[in-house]
PDB file of C-alpha atoms in Angstrom:
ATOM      1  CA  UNK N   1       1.626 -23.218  -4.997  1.00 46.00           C
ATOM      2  CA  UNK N   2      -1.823 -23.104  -3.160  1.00 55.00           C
ATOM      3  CA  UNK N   3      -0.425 -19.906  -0.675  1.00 55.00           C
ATOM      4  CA  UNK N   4       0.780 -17.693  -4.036  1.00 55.00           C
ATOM      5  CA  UNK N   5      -2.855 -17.927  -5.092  1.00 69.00           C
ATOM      6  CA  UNK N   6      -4.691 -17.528  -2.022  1.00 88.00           C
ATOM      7  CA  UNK N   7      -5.610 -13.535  -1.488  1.00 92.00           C
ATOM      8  CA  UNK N   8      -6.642 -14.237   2.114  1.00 93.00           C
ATOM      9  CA  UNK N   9      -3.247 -15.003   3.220  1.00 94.00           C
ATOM     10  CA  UNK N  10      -1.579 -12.505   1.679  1.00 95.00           C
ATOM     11  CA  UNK N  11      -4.207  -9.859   2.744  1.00 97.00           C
ATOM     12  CA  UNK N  12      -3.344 -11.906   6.865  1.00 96.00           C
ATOM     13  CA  UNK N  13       0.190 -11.332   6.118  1.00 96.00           C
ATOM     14  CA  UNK N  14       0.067  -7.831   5.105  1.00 97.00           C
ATOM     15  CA  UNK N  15      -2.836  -6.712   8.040  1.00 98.00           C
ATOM     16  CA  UNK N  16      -0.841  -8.297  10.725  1.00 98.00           C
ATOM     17  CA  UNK N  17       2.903  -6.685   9.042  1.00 97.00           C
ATOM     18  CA  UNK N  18       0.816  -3.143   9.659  1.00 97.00           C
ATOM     19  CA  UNK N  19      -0.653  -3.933  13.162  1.00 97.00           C
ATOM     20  CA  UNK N  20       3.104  -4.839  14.407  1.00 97.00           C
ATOM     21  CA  UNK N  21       4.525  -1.665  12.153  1.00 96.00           C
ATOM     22  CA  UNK N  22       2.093   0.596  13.910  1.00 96.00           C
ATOM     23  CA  UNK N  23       2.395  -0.761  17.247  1.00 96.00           C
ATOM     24  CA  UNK N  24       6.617  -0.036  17.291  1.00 96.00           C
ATOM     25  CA  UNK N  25       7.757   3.701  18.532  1.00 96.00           C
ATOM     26  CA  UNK N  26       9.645   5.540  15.585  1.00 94.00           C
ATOM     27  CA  UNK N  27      13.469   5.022  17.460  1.00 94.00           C
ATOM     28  CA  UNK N  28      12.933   1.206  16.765  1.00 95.00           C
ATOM     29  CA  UNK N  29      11.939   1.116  13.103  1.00 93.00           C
ATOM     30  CA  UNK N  30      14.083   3.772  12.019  1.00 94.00           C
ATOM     31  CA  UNK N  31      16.262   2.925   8.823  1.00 95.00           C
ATOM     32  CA  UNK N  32      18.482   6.528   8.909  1.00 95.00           C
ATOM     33  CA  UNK N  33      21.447   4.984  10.899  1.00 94.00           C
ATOM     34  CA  UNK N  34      21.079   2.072   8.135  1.00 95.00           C
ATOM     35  CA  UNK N  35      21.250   4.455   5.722  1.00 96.00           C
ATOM     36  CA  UNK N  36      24.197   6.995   7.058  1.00 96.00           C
ATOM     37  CA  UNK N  37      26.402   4.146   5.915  1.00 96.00           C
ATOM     38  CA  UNK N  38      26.518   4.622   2.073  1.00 95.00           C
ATOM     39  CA  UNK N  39      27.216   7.889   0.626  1.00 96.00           C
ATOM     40  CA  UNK N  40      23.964   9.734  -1.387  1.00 95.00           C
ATOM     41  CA  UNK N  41      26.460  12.495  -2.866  1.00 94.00           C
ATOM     42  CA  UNK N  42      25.354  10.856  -6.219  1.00 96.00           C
ATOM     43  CA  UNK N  43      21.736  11.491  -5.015  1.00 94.00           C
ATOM     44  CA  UNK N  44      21.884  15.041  -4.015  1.00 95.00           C
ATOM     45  CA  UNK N  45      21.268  16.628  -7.455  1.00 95.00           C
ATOM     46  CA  UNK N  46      17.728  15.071  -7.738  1.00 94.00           C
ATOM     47  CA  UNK N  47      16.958  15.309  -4.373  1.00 96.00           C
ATOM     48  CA  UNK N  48      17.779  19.232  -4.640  1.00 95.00           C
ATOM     49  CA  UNK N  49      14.243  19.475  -6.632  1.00 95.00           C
ATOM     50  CA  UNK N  50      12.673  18.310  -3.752  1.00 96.00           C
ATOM     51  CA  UNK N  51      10.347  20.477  -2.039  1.00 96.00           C
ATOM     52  CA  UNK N  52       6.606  20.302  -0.878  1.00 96.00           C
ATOM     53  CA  UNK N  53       4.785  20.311   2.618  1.00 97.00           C
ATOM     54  CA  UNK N  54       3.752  17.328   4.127  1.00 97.00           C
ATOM     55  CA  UNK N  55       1.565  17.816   6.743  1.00 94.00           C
ATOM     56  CA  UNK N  56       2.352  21.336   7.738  1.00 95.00           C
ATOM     57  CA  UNK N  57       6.078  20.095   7.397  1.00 95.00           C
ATOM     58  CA  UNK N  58       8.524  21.312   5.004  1.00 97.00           C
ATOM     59  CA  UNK N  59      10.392  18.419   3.428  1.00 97.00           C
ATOM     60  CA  UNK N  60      13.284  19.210   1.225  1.00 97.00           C
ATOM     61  CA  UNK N  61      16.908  18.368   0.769  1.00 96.00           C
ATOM     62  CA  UNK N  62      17.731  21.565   3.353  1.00 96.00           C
ATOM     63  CA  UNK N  63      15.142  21.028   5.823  1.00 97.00           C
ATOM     64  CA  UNK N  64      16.057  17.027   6.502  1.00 97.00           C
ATOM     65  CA  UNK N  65      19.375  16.210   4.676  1.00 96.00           C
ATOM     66  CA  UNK N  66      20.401  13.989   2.636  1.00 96.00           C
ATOM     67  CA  UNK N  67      19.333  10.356   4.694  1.00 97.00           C
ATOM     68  CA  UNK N  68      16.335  11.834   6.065  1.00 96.00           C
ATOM     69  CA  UNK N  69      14.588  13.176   2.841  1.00 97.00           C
ATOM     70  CA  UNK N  70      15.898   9.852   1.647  1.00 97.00           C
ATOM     71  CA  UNK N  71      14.073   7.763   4.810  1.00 97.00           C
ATOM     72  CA  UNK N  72      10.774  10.153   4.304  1.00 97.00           C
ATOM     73  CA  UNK N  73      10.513   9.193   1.008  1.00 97.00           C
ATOM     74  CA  UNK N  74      10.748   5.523   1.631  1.00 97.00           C
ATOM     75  CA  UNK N  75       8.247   5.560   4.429  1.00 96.00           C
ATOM     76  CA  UNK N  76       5.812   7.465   2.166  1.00 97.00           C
ATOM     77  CA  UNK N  77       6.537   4.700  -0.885  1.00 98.00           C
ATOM     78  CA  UNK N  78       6.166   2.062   1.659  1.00 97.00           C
ATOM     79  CA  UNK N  79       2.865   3.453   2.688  1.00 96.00           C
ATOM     80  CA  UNK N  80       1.527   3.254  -1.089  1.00 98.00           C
ATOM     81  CA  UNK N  81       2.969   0.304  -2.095  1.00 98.00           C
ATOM     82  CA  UNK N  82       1.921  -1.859   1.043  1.00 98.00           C
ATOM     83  CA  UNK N  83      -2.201  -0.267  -0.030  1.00 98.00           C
ATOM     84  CA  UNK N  84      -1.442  -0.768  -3.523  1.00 97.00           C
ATOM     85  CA  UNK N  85      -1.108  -4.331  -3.307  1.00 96.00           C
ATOM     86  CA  UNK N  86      -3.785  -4.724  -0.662  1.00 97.00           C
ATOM     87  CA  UNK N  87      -6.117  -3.174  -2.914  1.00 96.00           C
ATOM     88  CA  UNK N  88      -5.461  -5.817  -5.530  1.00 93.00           C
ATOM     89  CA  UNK N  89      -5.733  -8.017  -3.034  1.00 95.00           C
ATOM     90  CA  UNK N  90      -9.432  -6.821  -1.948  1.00 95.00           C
ATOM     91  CA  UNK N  91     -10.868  -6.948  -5.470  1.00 92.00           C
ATOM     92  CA  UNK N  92      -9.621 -10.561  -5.520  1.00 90.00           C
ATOM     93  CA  UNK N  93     -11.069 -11.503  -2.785  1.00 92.00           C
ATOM     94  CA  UNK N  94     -14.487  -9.128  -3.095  1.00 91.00           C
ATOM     95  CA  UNK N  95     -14.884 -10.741  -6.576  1.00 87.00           C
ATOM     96  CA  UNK N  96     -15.499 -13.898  -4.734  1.00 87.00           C
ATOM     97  CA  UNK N  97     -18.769 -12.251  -4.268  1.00 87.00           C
ATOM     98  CA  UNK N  98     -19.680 -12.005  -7.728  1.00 82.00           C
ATOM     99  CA  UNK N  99     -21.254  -8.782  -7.538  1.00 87.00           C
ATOM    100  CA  UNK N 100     -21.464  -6.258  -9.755  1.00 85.00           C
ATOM    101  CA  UNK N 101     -17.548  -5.570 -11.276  1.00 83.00           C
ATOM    102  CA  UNK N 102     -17.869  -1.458 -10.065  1.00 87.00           C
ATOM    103  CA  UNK N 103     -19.006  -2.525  -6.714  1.00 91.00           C
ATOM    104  CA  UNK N 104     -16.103  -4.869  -6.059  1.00 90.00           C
ATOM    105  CA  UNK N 105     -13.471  -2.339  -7.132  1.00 92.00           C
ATOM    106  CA  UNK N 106     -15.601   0.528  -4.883  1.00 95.00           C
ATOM    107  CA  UNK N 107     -16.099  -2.334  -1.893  1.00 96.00           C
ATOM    108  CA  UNK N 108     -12.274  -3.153  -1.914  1.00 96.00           C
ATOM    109  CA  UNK N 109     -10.873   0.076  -2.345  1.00 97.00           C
ATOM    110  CA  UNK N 110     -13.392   1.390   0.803  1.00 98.00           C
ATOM    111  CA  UNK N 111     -11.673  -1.753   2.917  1.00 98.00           C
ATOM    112  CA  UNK N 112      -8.286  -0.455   2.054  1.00 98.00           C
ATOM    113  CA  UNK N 113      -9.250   2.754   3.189  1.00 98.00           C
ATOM    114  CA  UNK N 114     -10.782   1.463   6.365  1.00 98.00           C
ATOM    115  CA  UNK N 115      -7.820  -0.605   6.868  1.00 98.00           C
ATOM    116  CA  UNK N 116      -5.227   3.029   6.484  1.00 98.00           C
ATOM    117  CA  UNK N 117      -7.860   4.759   8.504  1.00 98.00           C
ATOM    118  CA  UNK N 118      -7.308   1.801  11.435  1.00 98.00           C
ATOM    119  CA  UNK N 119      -3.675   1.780  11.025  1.00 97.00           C
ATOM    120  CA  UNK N 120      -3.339   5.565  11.926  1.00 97.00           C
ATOM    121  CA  UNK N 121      -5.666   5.163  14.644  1.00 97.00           C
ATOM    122  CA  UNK N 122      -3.345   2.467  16.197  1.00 97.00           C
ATOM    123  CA  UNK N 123      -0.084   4.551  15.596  1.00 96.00           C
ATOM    124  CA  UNK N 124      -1.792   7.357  18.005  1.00 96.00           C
ATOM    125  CA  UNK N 125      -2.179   4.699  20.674  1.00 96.00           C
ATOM    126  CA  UNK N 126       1.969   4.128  20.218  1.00 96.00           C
ATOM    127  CA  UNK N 127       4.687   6.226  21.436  1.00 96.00           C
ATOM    128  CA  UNK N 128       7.147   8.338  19.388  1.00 95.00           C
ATOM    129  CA  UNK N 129       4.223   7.759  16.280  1.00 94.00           C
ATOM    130  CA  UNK N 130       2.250  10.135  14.878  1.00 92.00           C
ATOM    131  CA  UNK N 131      -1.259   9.518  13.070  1.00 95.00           C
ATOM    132  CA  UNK N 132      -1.622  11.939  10.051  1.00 96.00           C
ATOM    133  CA  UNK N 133      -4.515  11.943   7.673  1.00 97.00           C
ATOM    134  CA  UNK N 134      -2.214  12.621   4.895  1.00 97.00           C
ATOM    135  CA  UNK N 135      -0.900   9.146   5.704  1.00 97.00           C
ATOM    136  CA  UNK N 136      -4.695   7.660   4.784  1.00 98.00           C
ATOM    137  CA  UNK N 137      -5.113   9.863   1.889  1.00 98.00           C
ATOM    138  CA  UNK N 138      -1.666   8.192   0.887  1.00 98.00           C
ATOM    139  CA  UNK N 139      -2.901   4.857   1.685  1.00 98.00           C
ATOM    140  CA  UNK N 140      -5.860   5.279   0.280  1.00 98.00           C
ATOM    141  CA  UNK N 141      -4.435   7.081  -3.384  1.00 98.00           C
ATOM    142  CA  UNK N 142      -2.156   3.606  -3.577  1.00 98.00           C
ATOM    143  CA  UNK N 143      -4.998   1.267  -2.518  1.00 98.00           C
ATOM    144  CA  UNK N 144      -7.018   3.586  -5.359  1.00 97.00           C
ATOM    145  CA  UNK N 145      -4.559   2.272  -8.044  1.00 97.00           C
ATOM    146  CA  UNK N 146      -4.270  -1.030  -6.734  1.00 96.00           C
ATOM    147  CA  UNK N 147      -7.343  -1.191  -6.909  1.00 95.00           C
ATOM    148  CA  UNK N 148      -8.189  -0.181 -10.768  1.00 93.00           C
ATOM    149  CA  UNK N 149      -4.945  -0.815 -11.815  1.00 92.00           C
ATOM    150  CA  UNK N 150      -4.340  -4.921 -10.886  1.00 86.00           C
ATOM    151  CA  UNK N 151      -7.954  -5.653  -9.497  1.00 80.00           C
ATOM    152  CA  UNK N 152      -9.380  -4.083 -13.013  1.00 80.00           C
ATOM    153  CA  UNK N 153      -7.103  -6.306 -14.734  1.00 87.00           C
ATOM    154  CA  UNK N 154      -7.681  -9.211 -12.993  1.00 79.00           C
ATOM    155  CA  UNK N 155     -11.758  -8.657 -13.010  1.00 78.00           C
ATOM    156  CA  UNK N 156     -10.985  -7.778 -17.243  1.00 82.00           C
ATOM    157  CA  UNK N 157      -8.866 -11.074 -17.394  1.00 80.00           C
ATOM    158  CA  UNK N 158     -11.437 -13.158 -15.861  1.00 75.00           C
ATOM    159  CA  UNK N 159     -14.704 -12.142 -17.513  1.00 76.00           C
ATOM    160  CA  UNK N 160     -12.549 -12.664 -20.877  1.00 79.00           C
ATOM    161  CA  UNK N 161     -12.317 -16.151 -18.888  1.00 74.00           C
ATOM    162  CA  UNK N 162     -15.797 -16.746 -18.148  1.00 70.00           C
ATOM    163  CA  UNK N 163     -17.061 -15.546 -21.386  1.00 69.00           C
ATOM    164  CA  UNK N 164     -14.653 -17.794 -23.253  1.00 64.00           C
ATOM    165  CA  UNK N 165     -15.939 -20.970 -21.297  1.00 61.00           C
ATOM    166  CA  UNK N 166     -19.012 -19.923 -21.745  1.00 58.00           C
ATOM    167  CA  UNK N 167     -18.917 -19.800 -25.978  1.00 52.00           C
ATOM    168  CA  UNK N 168     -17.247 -23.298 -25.651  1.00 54.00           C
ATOM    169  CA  UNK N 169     -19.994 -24.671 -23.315  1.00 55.00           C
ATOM    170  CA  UNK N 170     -22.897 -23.644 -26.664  1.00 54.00           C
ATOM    171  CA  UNK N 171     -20.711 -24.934 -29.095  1.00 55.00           C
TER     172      UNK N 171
END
């Protein structure tokens, strides 16, 4: 039970799942051929709305098919997921600290931030990968709500805590 409560190795498991993620060329972590196997026909009506520039890059259902909008769009919810839950993580383990509440959500979602910012850098150092600073403004929006999301409810949920044990300790 110990490792589901400790923040520090989660936030090891997660750093070390980006350093290896960023360090493989494109060809070896890409899902499309994974993906060619099941039939989107179902998925093709929503996807139609789909249509925006991503870093000078059309994406829509035309420009990259079916499996390929379909693989872009579970990179880019990979991306804020994996900073969503490593901002939680940072406010759990700034709030060891026990600084000022605003500071610890500011302080972890700037070490998220740091950490997107360091994971593009590597990707530029590996073939076939390409660093984009829409990527860290991605990581950086999900480490955001991370961030104020979880880590405000988990700083809310332990002053309630504190201040609880607190009004039994006077009693």
């Amino acid at each position: 039970m110990y490792i589901l409560k400790n923040e520090f190795i989660w936030i090891t498991l997660i750093l070390v799942g980006l350093f290896f993620s960023s360090a493989t060329p494109y060809s070896e972590q890409s899902i499309v051929s994974p993906l060619e196997r099941f039939e989107w026909g179902w998925a093709e009506p929503m996807l139609g709305n789909v249509d925006f520039d991503y870093a000078g890059d059309p994406v829509s259902l035309e420009t990259k098919g079916t499996v390929g909008l379909i693989e872009f769009l579970i990179r880019k919810a990979a991306h804020f997921t994996v900073f969503f839950v490593l901002g939680a993580l940072f406010v759990k383990a700034v709030s060891r600290t026990r600084i000022h509440a605003g500071l610890t959500l500011l302080f972890a979602w700037a070490l998220a931030t740091t950490v997107g910012v360091y994971d593009e850098f590597h990707q530029s150092l590996t073939p076939e990968r390409t660093p984009l600073i829409q990527d860290v403004v991605l990581d950086s929006f999900g480490a955001l709500c991370g961030v104020v999301l979880l880590g405000g409810l988990y700083l809310v949920k332990r002053r309630k805590r504190k201040s609880r044990s607190s009004y039994m300790m006077t009693r």
